[in-house]
Amino acid sequence: MFKPQVQRGMKELDRSAFNLTRSVVALRVPTKSLGHIKSDLAEDVLRIPKVLNVVSDNSEKNDHKLVLLRPEITSTSLDEGSDKLRALVRENGWETLTHDVTLGYDNWTVYDILRAVLPDPTQAPTAYEQIGHIAHMNLRDEYLEYKNIIGQVILDKSPTVTMVVNKLDTIDNTFRNFKMEVLAGEPNFIAQVRENDCVFKFDYSKVYWNSRLHPEHERLTNSFKLGSSVCDVMAGVGPFAVPAARRGSLVWANDLNPASYEALVDNIGLNKVQDRVRAFNMDGRDFIRQAFTDFYASTQNGSLSLPPIPKSANASRSRPAVAKPDPQPIAVASRSFDHVVMNLPAIAIEFLDAFRGLFRRVTGSDDSSVNLPLIHAHCFTKSDEPEKDILQRACRAMGYPEEQYLDLDAEVFYVRKVAPNKDMYCLSLNLPKSVAYANDDEM
C-alpha cells in the first residue's frame, strides 16, 4: 500500500510535501466489459480514497479503458495477483502495462499524514471527542510542539469539524470546566449536540459536556418511570434532566456554574419541557436541603401532576410518532423525590452528608407516607475492590457504620474507564432510614 513520504519534524503544514507519483500495473480492457470485470476482480483492483481505478487509455476510439490494480501487484506478469485475475487475462488476452498514479494530501488519511510527520509513527494521536462542530483533543506533552499541524490535519480531514481545541488543564471541581486552546479553525465555542432525542446548546468553553457519557445518560433516564420525581443536583446543561422530563418525569435541576445554569434554562426551552423542569443555580448541599423541603411542602394539599406528553415527544428520526388517544395528565404520586442524580464523579459521594437527618428536619417526624429516594452518585475509583471502596466511602459520608457496608441496599454500576488505573462508576443507593431520620448532623 502506498504511504506518503516521511516528513519528520514538520510543524507547519505544507500540503504539497505529501504529493507522490507511483507506477501501478494496469489492464487494458474493452469498455463494454468494465461492469463485470470490476466485479470479478474486486480483490485485485486499486482502492485508494479519491483515486479512480478506471481511467482513459488515451486512444482515439475510446473503446478501451485501463483498470488499475492494487500496488502489491508489482509486475505485468501478475505474480502477486489472484488466480482469477491471471486466468481472466489469459482467457481474454488483455494487455498488461504500467500507469502512473499521482497522489496528494487529499488522498491520505489523518493517520497517514501524522505518521509521516511525528517522531514516533506508531503513536500518532488521531483520537478526539467531537462536540457539535468542535473536535476536542487531549494531547500528551511530547506532542505539544506539533499541536498546530495535528490540529490542522484533523480539521482538514473531518468534514463536520470546524474547530479543533486542546485541553490545557484538569477539570475544575467547582464549575466542571477546563481551559483550552484553539489549534485550528475559527474560534466558535457555541456547540449544539443532539442526544437521546434532545437538543443541547451551550458554550463549551464555560461548561462541562462529555459525549462519551451518552450511554450512561440514556441508561439512567430510561430507568425513571412515568411520573417519577427527580432531583438533579449537579445537572450541568441538562443531559439527565431534559430527557427525563421528555419521558414524563418531574425534574428539579440545579447547577452551581452560572453558565451551566443559563444553558440548562435555554435547553429546557429548546426541548419544550418548561412544564416539567424547574432550574436552580445553587450550592449542591443547599439545593438538596431546600429542594426536599419545598417538594414535601408542595404535596401537603395532595399529589402533584404533570401535563400529558405531547404526541410528538416520543418521536425520533427512526421512530415516528404514533397517533394515540388524547393522553391524561401524569400523576406524580410521591411526597418526596423518587430519584436523586449527582453526576460530579470527583466529589459526588461527599454530598451524601447532606442527607443525614434531612427527613427528620423536612417532615418533623418519621412519616411513613414519605418515600425515601434512590440516590445515583457517580464516582471514580482506583481500587482493586471498587464496590467495597465505593460503598465504604458512602458510609463515611453518610455517617453510616462502615463495617456494615454490605447491609446497604445499593448497586455499583460500571460506567467507563477514564484512565489506565481509574474507572467511573454509578452508585445507586436507597437512602437508609437510619440516615434520613438521624438525630444529629455530625459526620
XYZ file of C-alpha atoms in Angstrom:
443
model
C 0.000 0.000 0.000
C 1.223 3.488 -0.811
C 2.192 5.802 2.035
C 3.139 9.498 1.961
C 6.779 10.430 2.083
C 8.173 10.822 5.585
C 8.365 14.462 6.700
C 9.794 14.109 10.210
C 9.911 17.370 12.118
C 7.344 19.272 10.047
C 5.491 21.645 12.390
C 3.726 23.937 9.927
C 1.622 22.081 7.399
C 2.919 22.034 3.812
C 0.337 20.038 1.885
C 2.449 19.900 -1.276
C 5.108 17.900 0.556
C 2.803 14.903 0.506
C 2.498 14.676 -3.291
C 3.597 11.329 -4.628
C 3.696 9.683 -8.074
C 3.941 5.919 -8.357
C 3.507 3.379 -11.130
C 0.872 0.671 -10.873
C 0.089 -2.279 -13.096
C -2.983 -1.802 -15.276
C -5.154 -3.925 -17.575
C -6.316 -2.556 -20.931
C -9.848 -3.908 -21.304
C -12.887 -3.253 -23.537
C -15.121 -0.507 -22.196
C -18.228 -2.651 -22.671
C -16.826 -5.294 -20.301
C -16.000 -2.953 -17.407
C -19.008 -3.822 -15.230
C -18.327 -7.496 -14.755
C -14.548 -7.043 -14.844
C -14.546 -4.783 -11.802
C -16.868 -7.188 -10.039
C -14.856 -10.268 -10.914
C -11.583 -8.607 -9.920
C -12.788 -6.830 -6.767
C -9.883 -8.108 -4.680
C -7.286 -7.056 -7.243
C -8.289 -3.523 -8.273
C -6.753 -0.382 -6.813
C -8.659 1.079 -3.864
C -7.385 4.444 -2.652
C -9.759 7.216 -1.467
C -10.422 9.835 -4.149
C -8.416 7.926 -6.785
C -10.148 6.447 -9.849
C -9.334 2.826 -10.559
C -10.655 3.039 -14.131
C -9.028 5.664 -16.390
C -8.759 6.507 -20.059
C -6.202 4.681 -22.206
C -5.853 7.874 -24.301
C -6.802 6.020 -27.519
C -8.737 7.811 -30.261
C -11.549 5.259 -30.395
C -12.122 5.360 -26.620
C -13.347 1.765 -26.760
C -10.896 0.570 -24.129
C -10.122 1.629 -20.563
C -7.312 0.979 -18.105
C -8.258 -0.893 -14.927
C -5.662 -0.058 -12.257
C -4.529 -2.837 -9.951
C -3.577 -2.702 -6.278
C 0.023 -1.614 -5.591
C 1.019 -5.019 -4.180
C 0.848 -6.332 -7.766
C 4.208 -5.043 -8.977
C 4.849 -6.912 -12.240
C 2.968 -7.184 -15.514
C 3.188 -10.952 -15.138
C 0.674 -10.515 -12.279
C 2.510 -12.908 -9.978
C 1.141 -11.176 -6.877
C -2.454 -11.157 -8.169
C -5.200 -13.670 -7.617
C -5.531 -16.881 -9.644
C -8.788 -15.485 -11.032
C -7.004 -12.379 -12.314
C -4.353 -14.363 -14.175
C -6.967 -16.734 -15.603
C -9.117 -13.882 -16.946
C -6.122 -12.135 -18.520
C -5.036 -15.338 -20.258
C -8.579 -16.141 -21.367
C -9.303 -12.686 -22.817
C -5.827 -11.730 -23.974
C -5.911 -8.413 -22.135
C -2.808 -6.254 -22.355
C -0.937 -5.519 -19.138
C 1.052 -2.327 -18.795
C 2.026 0.293 -16.178
C 0.332 3.572 -15.422
C 1.442 6.485 -13.255
C -0.850 7.449 -10.350
C -0.381 10.823 -8.671
C -1.445 11.087 -5.058
C -1.661 14.209 -2.933
C -2.579 15.434 0.528
C -6.290 14.806 -0.073
C -5.686 11.109 -0.679
C -4.091 10.421 2.682
C -5.882 9.794 5.966
C -5.222 11.658 9.219
C -3.268 8.656 10.399
C -1.155 8.542 7.221
C -0.171 12.211 7.486
C 0.598 12.225 11.202
C 2.610 9.007 10.978
C 4.748 10.693 8.313
C 5.330 13.773 10.470
C 5.610 12.768 14.122
C 8.765 11.329 15.723
C 7.081 8.063 16.751
C 4.898 6.882 13.858
C 3.318 4.150 15.977
C 1.735 6.641 18.385
C 0.049 9.182 16.112
C -2.650 10.955 18.214
C -5.706 10.826 15.978
C -8.400 10.311 18.638
C -10.662 13.148 19.679
C -14.076 13.735 21.179
C -16.491 15.608 18.931
C -18.928 18.070 20.475
C -21.032 19.505 17.684
C -18.581 21.166 15.314
C -15.732 21.046 17.870
C -13.015 18.381 17.954
C -11.602 18.181 21.489
C -8.132 16.654 21.870
C -6.096 15.898 24.974
C -2.529 15.887 23.654
C 0.290 14.433 25.672
C 3.285 16.657 26.427
C 5.513 15.061 23.802
C 3.142 16.169 21.025
C 2.651 19.781 22.099
C 5.348 21.104 19.746
C 3.377 19.527 16.878
C -0.030 20.708 18.106
C -0.694 23.148 15.265
C -0.078 20.655 12.478
C -2.053 17.982 14.339
C -4.984 20.368 14.713
C -4.873 21.453 11.073
C -4.800 17.878 9.771
C -7.736 16.903 11.976
C -9.627 19.957 10.696
C -8.836 19.185 7.046
C -9.837 15.544 7.274
C -13.026 15.843 9.332
C -15.928 17.221 7.261
C -18.145 18.074 10.258
C -15.381 19.722 12.315
C -14.782 23.476 12.049
C -12.620 23.992 15.150
C -10.024 21.852 16.929
C -9.147 22.520 20.584
C -6.700 21.053 23.064
C -7.315 20.648 26.780
C -4.802 22.628 28.853
C -5.520 21.563 32.425
C -7.618 19.273 34.588
C -11.346 19.732 35.130
C -12.166 22.332 37.756
C -14.214 20.661 40.514
C -16.197 23.829 41.214
C -17.619 24.631 37.776
C -16.532 21.447 35.921
C -14.860 23.237 33.032
C -11.258 23.480 31.858
C -9.015 25.815 29.934
C -8.427 25.005 26.289
C -6.608 26.433 23.302
C -7.702 26.593 19.679
C -5.370 24.561 17.459
C -7.134 25.123 14.142
C -10.277 26.676 12.713
C -12.357 29.712 13.573
C -12.938 30.197 17.329
C -16.590 29.411 17.981
C -17.340 27.624 21.224
C -21.142 27.621 20.929
C -21.849 23.942 20.289
C -25.101 22.180 19.533
C -25.421 18.460 20.221
C -28.279 16.008 19.733
C -28.521 13.208 22.279
C -31.377 10.960 23.423
C -33.814 12.714 21.070
C -32.998 16.052 22.713
C -31.044 19.107 21.566
C -28.418 20.727 23.774
C -26.808 24.084 23.091
C -24.002 25.532 25.227
C -20.703 27.402 25.342
C -18.211 24.548 25.512
C -15.519 26.813 26.961
C -17.639 27.508 30.060
C -19.486 24.264 30.831
C -18.915 20.523 31.103
C -20.009 18.109 28.384
C -18.761 14.604 27.677
C -20.197 12.792 24.662
C -18.757 9.513 25.936
C -21.357 9.586 28.719
C -24.229 9.272 26.247
C -24.868 5.583 27.167
C -24.928 6.463 30.865
C -27.305 9.381 30.316
C -29.605 7.035 28.410
C -29.333 4.143 30.869
C -30.239 6.211 33.894
C -33.029 8.289 32.371
C -34.605 5.149 30.899
C -34.835 3.746 34.426
C -37.158 6.555 35.538
C -40.821 5.561 35.362
C -43.596 7.790 34.078
C -44.500 10.247 36.827
C -41.196 9.864 38.693
C -39.852 12.852 40.593
C -36.155 13.562 40.037
C -33.759 15.829 41.922
C -30.715 16.509 39.705
C -28.140 18.140 41.969
C -25.286 18.698 39.500
C -27.372 18.956 36.336
C -24.890 20.707 34.047
C -26.617 21.705 30.808
C -29.308 19.043 31.292
C -28.209 15.666 29.840
C -30.158 13.806 32.556
C -32.816 16.393 33.385
C -34.112 17.200 29.909
C -34.513 13.606 28.583
C -36.093 12.559 31.897
C -38.636 15.363 31.570
C -39.386 14.454 27.957
C -40.157 10.913 29.106
C -42.666 12.153 31.699
C -40.728 12.821 34.905
C -40.996 15.867 37.147
C -37.457 17.250 37.468
C -35.875 19.860 39.722
C -32.429 20.525 38.266
C -29.580 22.537 39.731
C -26.061 23.596 38.837
C -23.640 25.886 40.657
C -21.963 27.111 37.464
C -23.862 30.211 36.196
C -23.001 29.354 32.571
C -24.335 25.807 33.002
C -27.475 27.162 34.630
C -28.065 29.555 31.721
C -27.569 26.744 29.198
C -29.837 24.472 31.253
C -32.624 27.063 31.152
C -32.136 27.502 27.392
C -32.166 23.736 26.788
C -35.339 23.338 28.819
C -36.927 25.825 26.432
C -35.385 24.314 23.285
C -36.854 20.935 24.167
C -40.206 22.334 25.320
C -40.173 20.811 28.820
C -40.734 24.025 30.791
C -43.796 22.495 32.434
C -41.807 19.557 33.838
C -38.457 21.072 34.852
C -37.542 23.738 37.394
C -33.982 25.087 37.181
C -31.861 26.351 40.078
C -28.429 27.952 40.484
C -27.316 26.975 43.984
C -24.676 25.183 46.002
C -25.378 21.453 45.815
C -25.889 20.821 49.533
C -28.072 23.897 49.919
C -30.120 22.756 46.948
C -30.649 19.258 48.373
C -31.934 20.645 51.664
C -34.120 23.308 50.062
C -35.491 21.105 47.282
C -36.615 18.302 49.593
C -38.192 20.813 51.977
C -40.074 22.631 49.216
C -41.147 19.461 47.428
C -42.616 17.990 50.599
C -44.460 21.246 51.312
C -45.891 21.280 47.780
C -47.547 17.887 48.381
C -49.301 18.856 51.622
C -52.560 19.537 49.788
C -52.470 16.458 47.595
C -50.454 14.722 44.915
C -48.814 16.651 42.101
C -49.423 16.115 38.407
C -47.795 16.987 35.094
C -49.266 17.922 31.736
C -49.513 14.960 29.343
C -46.644 14.226 26.991
C -47.335 15.692 23.527
C -47.905 13.031 20.885
C -44.746 14.069 19.017
C -42.464 13.966 22.060
C -41.695 10.259 21.691
C -40.872 10.568 18.012
C -37.373 10.416 16.581
C -35.837 10.130 13.148
C -36.019 6.362 13.349
C -39.252 6.150 15.344
C -42.089 8.384 14.073
C -44.792 9.479 16.462
C -47.755 7.139 16.646
C -51.217 8.617 16.988
C -52.782 7.753 20.364
C -55.942 8.736 22.203
C -55.818 12.085 23.996
C -53.425 11.478 26.911
C -54.291 12.153 30.511
C -52.286 14.270 32.984
C -49.366 12.403 34.531
C -49.753 11.681 38.244
C -46.727 12.306 40.480
C -47.687 10.188 43.463
C -44.594 10.508 45.669
C -44.327 13.007 48.509
C -40.573 13.163 48.115
C -38.182 12.780 45.200
C -38.024 9.245 43.847
C -34.526 9.736 42.415
C -31.542 11.941 43.138
C -28.844 12.286 40.472
C -25.377 13.539 41.457
C -23.098 13.478 38.436
C -19.922 15.050 39.755
C -17.678 11.981 39.940
C -14.732 13.634 41.680
C -16.735 14.566 44.800
C -20.393 13.499 44.445
C -20.181 10.848 47.179
C -19.165 13.545 49.663
C -22.556 15.222 49.142
C -24.276 12.267 50.782
C -23.648 14.075 54.056
C -26.490 16.447 53.139
C -28.997 13.589 53.530
C -28.112 12.818 57.152
C -31.088 13.866 59.258
C -32.674 15.541 56.228
C -36.062 13.858 56.530
C -36.281 14.473 60.260
C -35.918 18.184 59.524
C -38.230 18.139 56.497
C -41.131 16.102 57.918
C -40.612 16.681 61.623
C -41.187 13.005 62.340
C -40.933 9.527 60.879
C -43.670 9.990 58.272
C -44.475 6.619 56.729
C -46.247 8.300 53.808
C -42.983 9.825 52.627
C -40.787 7.722 50.360
C -37.009 7.735 50.629
C -35.077 8.398 47.418
C -32.870 6.205 45.300
C -29.649 8.204 45.035
C -27.447 7.851 41.947
C -23.983 9.192 42.761
C -21.312 8.993 40.055
C -17.788 8.480 41.306
C -14.233 7.488 40.444
C -12.196 4.723 41.991
C -8.695 3.334 41.573
C -9.289 0.430 43.941
C -8.836 -3.235 43.094
C -12.090 -3.734 45.020
C -14.218 -0.983 43.501
C -17.552 -1.964 45.056
C -16.121 -2.183 48.562
C -14.235 1.092 48.157
C -17.285 2.983 46.882
C -19.696 1.586 49.484
C -17.316 2.315 52.362
C -16.798 5.887 51.134
C -20.576 6.286 51.009
C -20.851 5.010 54.569
C -18.283 7.522 55.801
C -20.055 10.375 54.042
C -23.478 9.472 55.491
C -22.268 8.624 58.980
C -23.377 5.018 58.469
C -21.340 2.244 60.166
C -18.568 1.500 57.716
C -18.248 -2.115 58.805
C -21.896 -2.615 57.782
C -21.367 -1.503 54.181
C -22.707 -4.813 52.867
C -26.046 -4.090 54.576
C -26.676 -1.110 52.297
C -29.416 -1.540 49.714
C -27.207 -0.457 46.832
C -25.855 -1.329 43.405
C -22.492 -0.280 41.966
C -22.689 0.031 38.185
C -19.578 0.282 35.971
C -19.744 3.270 33.596
C -16.406 3.649 31.800
C -12.628 3.705 32.094
C -11.296 7.259 32.285
C -7.578 6.449 32.713
C -5.417 3.312 32.839
C -5.933 2.974 36.615
C -9.106 4.995 37.098
C -12.701 3.899 36.468
C -16.040 5.673 36.687
C -18.984 4.036 38.436
C -22.520 4.927 39.414
C -23.561 4.121 42.972
C -27.340 3.661 43.138
C -28.205 3.718 46.825
C -31.565 3.561 48.577
C -31.165 6.146 51.322
C -31.100 4.258 54.641
C -33.889 5.250 57.022
C -31.400 5.485 59.878
C -29.525 8.166 57.915
C -32.606 10.022 56.680
C -34.029 10.390 60.220
C -30.733 10.634 62.112
C -30.898 12.715 65.292
C -27.690 14.600 64.656
C -25.937 16.252 61.706
C -22.410 15.330 62.688
C -20.421 13.210 60.266
